[in-house]
PDB file of C-alpha atoms in Angstrom:
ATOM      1  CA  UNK H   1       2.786  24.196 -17.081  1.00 83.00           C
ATOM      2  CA  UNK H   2       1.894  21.447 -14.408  1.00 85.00           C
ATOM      3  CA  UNK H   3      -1.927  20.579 -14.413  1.00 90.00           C
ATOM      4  CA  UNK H   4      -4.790  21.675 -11.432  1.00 91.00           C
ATOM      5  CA  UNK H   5      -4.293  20.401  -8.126  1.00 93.00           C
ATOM      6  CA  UNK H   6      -6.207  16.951  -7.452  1.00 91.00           C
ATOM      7  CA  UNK H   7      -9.800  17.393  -7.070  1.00 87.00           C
ATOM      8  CA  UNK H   8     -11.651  17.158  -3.858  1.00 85.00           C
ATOM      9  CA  UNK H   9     -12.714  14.438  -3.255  1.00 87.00           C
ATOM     10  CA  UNK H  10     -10.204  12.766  -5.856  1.00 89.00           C
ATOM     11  CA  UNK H  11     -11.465   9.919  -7.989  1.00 95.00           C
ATOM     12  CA  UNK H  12      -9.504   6.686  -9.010  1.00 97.00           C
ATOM     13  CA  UNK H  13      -7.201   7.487 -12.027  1.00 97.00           C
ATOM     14  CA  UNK H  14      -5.238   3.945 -12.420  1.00 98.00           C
ATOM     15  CA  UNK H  15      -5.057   0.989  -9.999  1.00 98.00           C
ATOM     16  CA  UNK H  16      -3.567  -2.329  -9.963  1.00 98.00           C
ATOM     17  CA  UNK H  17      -5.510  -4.767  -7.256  1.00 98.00           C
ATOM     18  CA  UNK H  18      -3.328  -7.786  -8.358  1.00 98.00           C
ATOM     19  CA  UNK H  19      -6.386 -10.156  -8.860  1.00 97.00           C
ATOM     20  CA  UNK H  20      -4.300 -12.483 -11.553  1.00 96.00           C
ATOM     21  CA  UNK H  21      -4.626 -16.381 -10.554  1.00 98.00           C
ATOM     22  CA  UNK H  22      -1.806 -17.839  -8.336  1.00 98.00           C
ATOM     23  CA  UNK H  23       2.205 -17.945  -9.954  1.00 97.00           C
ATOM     24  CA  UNK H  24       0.437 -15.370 -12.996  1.00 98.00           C
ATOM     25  CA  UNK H  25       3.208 -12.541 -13.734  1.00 98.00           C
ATOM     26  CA  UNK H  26       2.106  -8.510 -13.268  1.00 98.00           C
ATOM     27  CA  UNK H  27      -0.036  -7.210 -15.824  1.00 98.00           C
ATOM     28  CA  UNK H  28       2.107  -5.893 -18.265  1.00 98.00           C
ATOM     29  CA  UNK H  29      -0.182  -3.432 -20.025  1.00 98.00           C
ATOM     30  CA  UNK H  30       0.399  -1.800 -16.214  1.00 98.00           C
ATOM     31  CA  UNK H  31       3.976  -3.113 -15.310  1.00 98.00           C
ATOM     32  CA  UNK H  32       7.261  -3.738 -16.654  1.00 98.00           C
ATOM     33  CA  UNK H  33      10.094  -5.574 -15.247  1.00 98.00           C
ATOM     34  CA  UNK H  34      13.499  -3.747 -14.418  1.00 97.00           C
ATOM     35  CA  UNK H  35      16.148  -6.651 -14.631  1.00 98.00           C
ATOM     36  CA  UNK H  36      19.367  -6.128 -13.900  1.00 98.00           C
ATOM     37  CA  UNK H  37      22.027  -5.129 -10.502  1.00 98.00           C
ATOM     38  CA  UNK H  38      20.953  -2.407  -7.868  1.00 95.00           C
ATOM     39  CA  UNK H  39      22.341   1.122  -7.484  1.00 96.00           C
ATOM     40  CA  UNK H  40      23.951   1.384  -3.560  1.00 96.00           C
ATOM     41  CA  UNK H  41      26.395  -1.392  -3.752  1.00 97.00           C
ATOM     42  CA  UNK H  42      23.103  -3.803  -3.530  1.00 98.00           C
ATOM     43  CA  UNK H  43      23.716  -7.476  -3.395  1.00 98.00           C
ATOM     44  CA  UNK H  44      20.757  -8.994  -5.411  1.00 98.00           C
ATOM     45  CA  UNK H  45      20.299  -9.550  -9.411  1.00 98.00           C
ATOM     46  CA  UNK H  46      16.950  -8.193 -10.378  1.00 98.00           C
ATOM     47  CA  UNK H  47      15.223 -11.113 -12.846  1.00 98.00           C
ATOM     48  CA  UNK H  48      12.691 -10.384 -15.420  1.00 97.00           C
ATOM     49  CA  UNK H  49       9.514 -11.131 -13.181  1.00 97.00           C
ATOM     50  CA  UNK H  50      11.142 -14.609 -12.041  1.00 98.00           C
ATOM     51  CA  UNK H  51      10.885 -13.729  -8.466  1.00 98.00           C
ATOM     52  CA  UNK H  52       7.197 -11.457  -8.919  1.00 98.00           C
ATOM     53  CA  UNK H  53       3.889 -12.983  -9.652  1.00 98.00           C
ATOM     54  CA  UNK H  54       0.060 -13.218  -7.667  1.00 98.00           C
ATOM     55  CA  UNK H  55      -0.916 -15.449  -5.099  1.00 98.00           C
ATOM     56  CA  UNK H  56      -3.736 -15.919  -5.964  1.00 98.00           C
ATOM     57  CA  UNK H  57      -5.683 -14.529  -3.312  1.00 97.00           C
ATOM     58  CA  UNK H  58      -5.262 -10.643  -4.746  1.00 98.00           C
ATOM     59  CA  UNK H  59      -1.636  -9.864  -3.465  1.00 98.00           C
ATOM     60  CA  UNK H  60       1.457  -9.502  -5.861  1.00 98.00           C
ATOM     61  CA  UNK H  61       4.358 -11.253  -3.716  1.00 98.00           C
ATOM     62  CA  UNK H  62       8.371  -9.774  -5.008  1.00 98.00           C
ATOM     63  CA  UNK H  63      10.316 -12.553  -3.175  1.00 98.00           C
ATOM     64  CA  UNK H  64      14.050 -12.097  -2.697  1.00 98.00           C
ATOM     65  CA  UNK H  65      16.391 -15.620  -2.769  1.00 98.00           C
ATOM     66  CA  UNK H  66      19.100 -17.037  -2.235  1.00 98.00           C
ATOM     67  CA  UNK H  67      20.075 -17.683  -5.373  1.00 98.00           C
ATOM     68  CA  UNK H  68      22.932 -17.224  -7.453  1.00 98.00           C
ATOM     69  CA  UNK H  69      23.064 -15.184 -10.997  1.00 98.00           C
ATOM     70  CA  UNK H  70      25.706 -17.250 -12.940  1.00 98.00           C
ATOM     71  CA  UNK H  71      27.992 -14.243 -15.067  1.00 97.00           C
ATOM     72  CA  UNK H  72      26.562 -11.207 -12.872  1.00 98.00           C
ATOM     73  CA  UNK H  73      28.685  -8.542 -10.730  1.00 98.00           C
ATOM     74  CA  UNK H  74      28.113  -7.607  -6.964  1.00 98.00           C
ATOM     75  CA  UNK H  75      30.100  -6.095  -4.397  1.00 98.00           C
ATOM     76  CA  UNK H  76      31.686  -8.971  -2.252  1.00 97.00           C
ATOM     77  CA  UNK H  77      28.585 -10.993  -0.863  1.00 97.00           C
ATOM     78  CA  UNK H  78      29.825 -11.392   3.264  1.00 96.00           C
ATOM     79  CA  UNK H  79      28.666 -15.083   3.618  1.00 95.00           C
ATOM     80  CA  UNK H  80      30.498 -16.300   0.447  1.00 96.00           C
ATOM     81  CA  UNK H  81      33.002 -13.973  -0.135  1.00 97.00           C
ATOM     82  CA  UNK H  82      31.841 -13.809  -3.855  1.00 97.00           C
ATOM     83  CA  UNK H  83      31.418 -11.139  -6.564  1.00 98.00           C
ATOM     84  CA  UNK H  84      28.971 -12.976  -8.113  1.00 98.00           C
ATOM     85  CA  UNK H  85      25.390 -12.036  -7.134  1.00 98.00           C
ATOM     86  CA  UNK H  86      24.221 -14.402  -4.523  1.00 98.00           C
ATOM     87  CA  UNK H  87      20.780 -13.284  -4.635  1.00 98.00           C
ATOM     88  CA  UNK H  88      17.942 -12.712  -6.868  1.00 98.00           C
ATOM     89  CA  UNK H  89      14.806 -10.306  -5.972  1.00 98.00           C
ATOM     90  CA  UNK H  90      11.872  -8.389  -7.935  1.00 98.00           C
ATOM     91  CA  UNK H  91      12.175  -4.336  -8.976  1.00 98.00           C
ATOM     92  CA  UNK H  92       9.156  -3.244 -11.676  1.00 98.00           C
ATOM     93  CA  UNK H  93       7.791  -0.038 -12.487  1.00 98.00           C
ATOM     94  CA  UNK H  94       5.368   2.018 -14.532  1.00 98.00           C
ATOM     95  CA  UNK H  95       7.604   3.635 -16.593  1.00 98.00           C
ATOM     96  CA  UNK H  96       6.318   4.054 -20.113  1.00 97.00           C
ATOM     97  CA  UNK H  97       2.992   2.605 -19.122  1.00 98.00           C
ATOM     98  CA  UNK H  98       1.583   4.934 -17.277  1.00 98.00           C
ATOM     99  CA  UNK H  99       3.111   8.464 -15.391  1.00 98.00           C
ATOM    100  CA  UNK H 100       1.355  11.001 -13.745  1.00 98.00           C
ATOM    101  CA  UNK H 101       1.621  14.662 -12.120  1.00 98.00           C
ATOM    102  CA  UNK H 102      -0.014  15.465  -8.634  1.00 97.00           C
ATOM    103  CA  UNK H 103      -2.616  12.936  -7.089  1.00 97.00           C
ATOM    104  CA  UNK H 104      -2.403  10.601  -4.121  1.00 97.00           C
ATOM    105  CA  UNK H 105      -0.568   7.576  -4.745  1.00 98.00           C
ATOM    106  CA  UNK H 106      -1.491   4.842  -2.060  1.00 98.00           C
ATOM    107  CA  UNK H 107      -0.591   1.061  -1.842  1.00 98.00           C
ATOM    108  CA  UNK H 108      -0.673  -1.250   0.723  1.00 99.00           C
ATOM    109  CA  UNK H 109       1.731  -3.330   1.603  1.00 98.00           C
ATOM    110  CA  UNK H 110       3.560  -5.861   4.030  1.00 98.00           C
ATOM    111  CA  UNK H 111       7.367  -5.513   4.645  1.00 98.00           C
ATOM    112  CA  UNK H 112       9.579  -8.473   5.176  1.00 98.00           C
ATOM    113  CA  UNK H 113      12.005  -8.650   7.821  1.00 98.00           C
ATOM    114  CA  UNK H 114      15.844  -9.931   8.101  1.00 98.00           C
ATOM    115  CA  UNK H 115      18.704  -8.105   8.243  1.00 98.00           C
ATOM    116  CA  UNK H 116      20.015  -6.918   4.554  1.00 98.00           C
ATOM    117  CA  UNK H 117      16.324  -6.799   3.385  1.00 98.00           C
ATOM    118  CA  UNK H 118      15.195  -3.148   1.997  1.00 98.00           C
ATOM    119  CA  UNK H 119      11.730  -3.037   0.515  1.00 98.00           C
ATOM    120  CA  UNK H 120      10.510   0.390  -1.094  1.00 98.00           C
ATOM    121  CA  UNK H 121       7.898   2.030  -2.617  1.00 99.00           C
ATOM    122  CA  UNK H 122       8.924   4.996  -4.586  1.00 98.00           C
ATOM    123  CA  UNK H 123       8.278   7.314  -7.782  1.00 98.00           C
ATOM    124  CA  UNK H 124      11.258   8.766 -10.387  1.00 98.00           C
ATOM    125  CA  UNK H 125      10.221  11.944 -12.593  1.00 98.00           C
ATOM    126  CA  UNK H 126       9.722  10.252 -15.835  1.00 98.00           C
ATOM    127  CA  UNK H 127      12.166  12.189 -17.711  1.00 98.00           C
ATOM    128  CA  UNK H 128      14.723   9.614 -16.286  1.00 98.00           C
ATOM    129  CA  UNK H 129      13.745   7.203 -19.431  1.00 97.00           C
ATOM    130  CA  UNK H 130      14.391  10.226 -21.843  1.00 97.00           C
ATOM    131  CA  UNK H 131      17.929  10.410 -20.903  1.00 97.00           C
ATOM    132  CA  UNK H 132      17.743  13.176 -17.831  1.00 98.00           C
ATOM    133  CA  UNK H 133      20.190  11.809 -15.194  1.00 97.00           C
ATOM    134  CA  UNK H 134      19.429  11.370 -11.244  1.00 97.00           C
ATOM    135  CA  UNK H 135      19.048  13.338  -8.994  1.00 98.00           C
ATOM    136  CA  UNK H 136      17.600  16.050 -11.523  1.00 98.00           C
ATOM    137  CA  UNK H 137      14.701  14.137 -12.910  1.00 98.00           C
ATOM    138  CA  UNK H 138      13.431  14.039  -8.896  1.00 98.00           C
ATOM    139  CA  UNK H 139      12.473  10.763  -6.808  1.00 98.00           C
ATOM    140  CA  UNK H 140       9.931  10.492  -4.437  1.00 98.00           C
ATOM    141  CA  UNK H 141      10.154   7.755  -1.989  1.00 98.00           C
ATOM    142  CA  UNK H 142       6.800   6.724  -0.105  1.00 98.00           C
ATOM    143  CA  UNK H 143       8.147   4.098   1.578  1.00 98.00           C
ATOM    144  CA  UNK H 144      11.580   2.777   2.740  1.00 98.00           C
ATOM    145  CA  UNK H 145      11.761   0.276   5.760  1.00 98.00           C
ATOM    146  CA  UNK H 146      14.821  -2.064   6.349  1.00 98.00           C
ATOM    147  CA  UNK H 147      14.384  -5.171   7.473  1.00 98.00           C
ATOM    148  CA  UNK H 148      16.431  -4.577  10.128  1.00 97.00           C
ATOM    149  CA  UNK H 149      14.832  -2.215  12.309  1.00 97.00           C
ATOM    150  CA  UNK H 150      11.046  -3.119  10.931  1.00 98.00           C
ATOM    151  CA  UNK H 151       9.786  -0.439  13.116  1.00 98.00           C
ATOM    152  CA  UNK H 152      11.170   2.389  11.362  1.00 98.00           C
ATOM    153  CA  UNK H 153       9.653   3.610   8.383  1.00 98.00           C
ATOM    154  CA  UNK H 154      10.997   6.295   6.037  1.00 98.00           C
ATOM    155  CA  UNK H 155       9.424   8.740   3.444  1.00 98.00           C
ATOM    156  CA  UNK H 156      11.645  11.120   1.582  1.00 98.00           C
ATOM    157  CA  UNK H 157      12.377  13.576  -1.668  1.00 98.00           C
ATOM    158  CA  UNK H 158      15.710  13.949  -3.698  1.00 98.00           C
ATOM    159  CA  UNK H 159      16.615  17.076  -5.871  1.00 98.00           C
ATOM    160  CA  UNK H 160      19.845  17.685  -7.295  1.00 98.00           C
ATOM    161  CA  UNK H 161      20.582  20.621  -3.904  1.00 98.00           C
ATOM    162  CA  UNK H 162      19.341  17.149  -1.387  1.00 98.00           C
ATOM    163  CA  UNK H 163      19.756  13.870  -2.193  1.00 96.00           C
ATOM    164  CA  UNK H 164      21.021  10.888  -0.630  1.00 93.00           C
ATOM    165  CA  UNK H 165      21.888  11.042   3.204  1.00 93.00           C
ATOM    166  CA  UNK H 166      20.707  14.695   2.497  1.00 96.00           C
ATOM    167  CA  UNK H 167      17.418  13.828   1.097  1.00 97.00           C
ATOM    168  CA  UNK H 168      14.396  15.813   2.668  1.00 98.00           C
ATOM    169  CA  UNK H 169      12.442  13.684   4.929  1.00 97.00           C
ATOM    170  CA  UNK H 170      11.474  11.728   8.574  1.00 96.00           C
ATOM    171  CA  UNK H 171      11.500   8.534  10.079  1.00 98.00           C
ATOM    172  CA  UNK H 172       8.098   7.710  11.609  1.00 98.00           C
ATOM    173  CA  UNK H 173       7.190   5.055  13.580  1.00 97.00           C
ATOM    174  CA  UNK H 174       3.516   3.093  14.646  1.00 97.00           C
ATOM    175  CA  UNK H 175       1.440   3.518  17.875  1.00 93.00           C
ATOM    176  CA  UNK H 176       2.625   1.866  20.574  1.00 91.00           C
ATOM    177  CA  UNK H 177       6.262   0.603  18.845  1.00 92.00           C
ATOM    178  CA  UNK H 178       4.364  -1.992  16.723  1.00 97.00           C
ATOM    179  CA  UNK H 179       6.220  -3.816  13.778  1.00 97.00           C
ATOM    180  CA  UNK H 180       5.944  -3.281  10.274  1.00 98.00           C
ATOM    181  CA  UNK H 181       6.333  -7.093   9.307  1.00 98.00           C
ATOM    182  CA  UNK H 182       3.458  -7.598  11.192  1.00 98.00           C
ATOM    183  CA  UNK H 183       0.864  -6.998   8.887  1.00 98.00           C
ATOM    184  CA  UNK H 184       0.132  -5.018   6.053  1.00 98.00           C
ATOM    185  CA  UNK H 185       0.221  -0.955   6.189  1.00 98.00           C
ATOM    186  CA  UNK H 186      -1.082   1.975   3.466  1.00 98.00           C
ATOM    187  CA  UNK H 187       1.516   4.220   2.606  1.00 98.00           C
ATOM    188  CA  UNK H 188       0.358   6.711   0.688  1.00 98.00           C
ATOM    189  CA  UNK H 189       1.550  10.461  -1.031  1.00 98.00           C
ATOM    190  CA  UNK H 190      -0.782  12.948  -1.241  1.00 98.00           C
ATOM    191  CA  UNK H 191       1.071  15.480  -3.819  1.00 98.00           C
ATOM    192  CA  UNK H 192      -0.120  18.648  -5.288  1.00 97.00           C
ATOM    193  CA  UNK H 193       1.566  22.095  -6.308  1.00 97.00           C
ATOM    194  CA  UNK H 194       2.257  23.199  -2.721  1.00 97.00           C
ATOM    195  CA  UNK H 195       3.897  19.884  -1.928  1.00 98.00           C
ATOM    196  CA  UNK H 196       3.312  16.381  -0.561  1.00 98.00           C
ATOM    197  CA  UNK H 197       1.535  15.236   2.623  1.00 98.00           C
ATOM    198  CA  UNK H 198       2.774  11.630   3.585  1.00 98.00           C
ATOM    199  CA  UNK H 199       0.183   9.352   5.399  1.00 98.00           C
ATOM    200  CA  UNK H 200       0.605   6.036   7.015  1.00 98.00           C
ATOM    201  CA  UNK H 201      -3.020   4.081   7.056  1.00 98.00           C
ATOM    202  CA  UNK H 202      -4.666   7.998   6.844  1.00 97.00           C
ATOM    203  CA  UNK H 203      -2.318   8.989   9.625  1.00 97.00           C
ATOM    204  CA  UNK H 204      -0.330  12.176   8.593  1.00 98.00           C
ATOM    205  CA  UNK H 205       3.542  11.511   9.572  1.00 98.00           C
ATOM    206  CA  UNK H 206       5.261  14.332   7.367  1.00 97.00           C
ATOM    207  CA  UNK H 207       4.625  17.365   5.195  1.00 98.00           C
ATOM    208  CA  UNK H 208       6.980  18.611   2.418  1.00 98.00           C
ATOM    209  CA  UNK H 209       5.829  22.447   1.632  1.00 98.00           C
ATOM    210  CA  UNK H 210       7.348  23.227  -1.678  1.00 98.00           C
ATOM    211  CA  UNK H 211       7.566  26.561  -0.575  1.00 98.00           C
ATOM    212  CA  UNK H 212       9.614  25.930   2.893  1.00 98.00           C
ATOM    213  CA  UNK H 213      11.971  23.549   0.872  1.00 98.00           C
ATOM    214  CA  UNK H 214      13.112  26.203  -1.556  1.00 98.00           C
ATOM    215  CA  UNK H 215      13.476  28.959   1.098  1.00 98.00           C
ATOM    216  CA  UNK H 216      15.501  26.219   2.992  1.00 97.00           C
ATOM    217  CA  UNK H 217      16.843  24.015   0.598  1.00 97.00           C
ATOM    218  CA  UNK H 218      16.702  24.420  -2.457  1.00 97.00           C
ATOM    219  CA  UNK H 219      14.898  24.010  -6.336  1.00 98.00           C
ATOM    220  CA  UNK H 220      11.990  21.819  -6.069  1.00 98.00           C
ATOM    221  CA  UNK H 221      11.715  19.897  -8.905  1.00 97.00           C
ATOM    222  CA  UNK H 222       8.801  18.150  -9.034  1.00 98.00           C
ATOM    223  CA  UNK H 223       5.728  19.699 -10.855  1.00 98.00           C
ATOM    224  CA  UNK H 224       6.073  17.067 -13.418  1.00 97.00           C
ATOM    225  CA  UNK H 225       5.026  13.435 -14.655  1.00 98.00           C
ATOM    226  CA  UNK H 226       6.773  10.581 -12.486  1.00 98.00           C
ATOM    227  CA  UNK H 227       6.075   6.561 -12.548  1.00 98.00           C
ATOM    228  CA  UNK H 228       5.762   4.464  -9.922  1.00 99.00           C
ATOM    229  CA  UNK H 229       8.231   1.770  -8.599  1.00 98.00           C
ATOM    230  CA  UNK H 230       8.175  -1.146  -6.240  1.00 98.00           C
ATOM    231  CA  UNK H 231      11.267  -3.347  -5.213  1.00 98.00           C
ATOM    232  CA  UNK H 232      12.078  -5.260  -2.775  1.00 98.00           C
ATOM    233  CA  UNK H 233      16.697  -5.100  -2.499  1.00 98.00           C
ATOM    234  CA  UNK H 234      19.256  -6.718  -0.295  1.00 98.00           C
ATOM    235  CA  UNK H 235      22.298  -5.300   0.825  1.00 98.00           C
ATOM    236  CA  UNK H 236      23.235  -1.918  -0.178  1.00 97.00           C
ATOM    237  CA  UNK H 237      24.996   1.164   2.184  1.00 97.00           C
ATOM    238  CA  UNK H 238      21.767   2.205   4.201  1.00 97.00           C
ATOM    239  CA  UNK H 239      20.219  -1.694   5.295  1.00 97.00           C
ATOM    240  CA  UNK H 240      23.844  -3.057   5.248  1.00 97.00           C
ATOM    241  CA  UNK H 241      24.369  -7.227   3.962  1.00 97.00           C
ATOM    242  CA  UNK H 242      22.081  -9.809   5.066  1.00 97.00           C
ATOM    243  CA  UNK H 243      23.863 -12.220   7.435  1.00 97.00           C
ATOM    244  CA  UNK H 244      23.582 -16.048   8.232  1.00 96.00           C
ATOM    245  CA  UNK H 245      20.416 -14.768  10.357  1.00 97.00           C
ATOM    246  CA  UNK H 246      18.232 -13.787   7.341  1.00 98.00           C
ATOM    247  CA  UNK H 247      15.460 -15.559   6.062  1.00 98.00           C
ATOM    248  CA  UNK H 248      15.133 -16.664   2.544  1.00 98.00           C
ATOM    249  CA  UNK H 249      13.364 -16.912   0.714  1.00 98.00           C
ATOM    250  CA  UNK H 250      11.516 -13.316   2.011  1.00 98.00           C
ATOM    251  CA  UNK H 251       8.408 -11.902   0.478  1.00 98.00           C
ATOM    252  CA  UNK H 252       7.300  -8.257   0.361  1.00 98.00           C
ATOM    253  CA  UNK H 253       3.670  -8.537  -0.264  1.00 98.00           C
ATOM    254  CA  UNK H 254       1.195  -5.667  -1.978  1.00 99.00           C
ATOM    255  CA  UNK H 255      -2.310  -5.978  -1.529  1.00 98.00           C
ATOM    256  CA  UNK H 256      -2.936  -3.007  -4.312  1.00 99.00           C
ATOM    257  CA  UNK H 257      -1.524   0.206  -5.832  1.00 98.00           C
ATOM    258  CA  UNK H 258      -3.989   3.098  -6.860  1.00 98.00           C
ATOM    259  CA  UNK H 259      -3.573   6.904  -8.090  1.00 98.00           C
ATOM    260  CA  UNK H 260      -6.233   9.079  -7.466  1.00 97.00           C
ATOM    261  CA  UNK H 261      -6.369  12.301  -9.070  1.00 95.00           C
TER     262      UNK H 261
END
């Protein structure tokens, strides 16, 4: 059985402010690394916290390269024509550190921008790590903007009856056109048993109703513990390959992630 909804007011459950002195790595009693090659035909090599660490001045910076992964597989970078990896970027989670059910799950953050670049901010039911395969376990994405159209941002849900291009979810934009890469933005899920409302800095720009989704869509599968997830990808099907225009090094920044419950 899931647990109550969130109290009202909610109180701070877990938080990470990234406070660590400048070129420290994420706190690993919080975070672990996720090394490896991207899902989606990405073109980077995650490392193992090589490209994350604190500035110093309370922001975790995940910095994408270009930079070459000597014995890794890609799809055919465009610029070099190789199947090596020709870039390296940072993708960490919670996952066996800390997972939750229902709360609102915040973090503020600055986007990079450059065609190719694809910085998230997402959740996977935790049941992923215990063998259940994806799309079943659920994923919750808070955040999706590519870097090139940084004035589009994206929240969504995937289920085994909508997932992918058929994922539940909106494109919202900020007053006035304004950019993401501007400056930095809360995203935040606010996720109970009826569902999840989506805010952007306390703005409300989408509401899933558990209800409407299974009259409309299907199961809803997500009354259970997920961990949190930031990356920051190039290349891939939706953003498409960076091109000779793209900056890099690029640096999706995070001011802080909190759970309140």
């Amino acid at each position: 059985a899931p647990p109550d909804d969130p109290s009202n007011p909610p109180s701070l459950a877990w938080s990470d402010e990234f406070d660590g002195p400048a070129g420290s790595s994420p706190d690993p009693a919080k975070w672990r690394a996720d090394p490896g090659t991207g899902p989606n035909n990405e073109l980077e090599y995650y490392t193992d916290h090589d490209n994350a660490s604190m500035d110093g001045q309370g922001h975790l910076i995940m910095e994408a390269r270009k930079q070459a992964t000597p014995g890794s597989a890609c799809p055919v970078d465009p610029l070099t024509g190789s199947t090596t990896c020709q870039y390296t970027s940072a993708r960490m989670n919670t996952g066996t550190k800390f997972h939750f059910t229902y709360g609102r799950l915040e973090a503020r953050i600055k986007v990079p921008k450059g065609n190719g670049l694809w910085p998230a901010f997402w959740m996977m039911g935790a049941d992923f790590l215990t063998g259940r395969p994806w799309p079943y376990n659920g994923e919750i994405d808070i955040m999706e903007v590519l870097g090139k159209d940084v004035k589009t941002s994206y929240s969504t849900v995937h289920a085994p009856a909508y997932n992918g291009g058929g994922g539940v979810g909106s494109p919202y934009t900020l007053p006035d056109g304004a950019d993401f890469s501007d400056e930095f933005h809360v995203w935040a899920a606010n996720w109970d048993s009826k569902g999840i409302v989506y805010t952007l800095d306390g703005r409300t720009v989408f509401t899933i109703s558990k209800d409407e989704v299974e009259r409309t869509r299907g199961p809803w599968i997500f009354d259970h513990p997920f961990y949190i997830i930031l990356n920051l990808a190039v290349g891939g099907d939706w953003p498409g390959p960076p091109d000779a225009s793209t900056p890099f090094p690029s640096r999706m920044l995070v001011d802080y992630v909190r759970v309140y419950q």
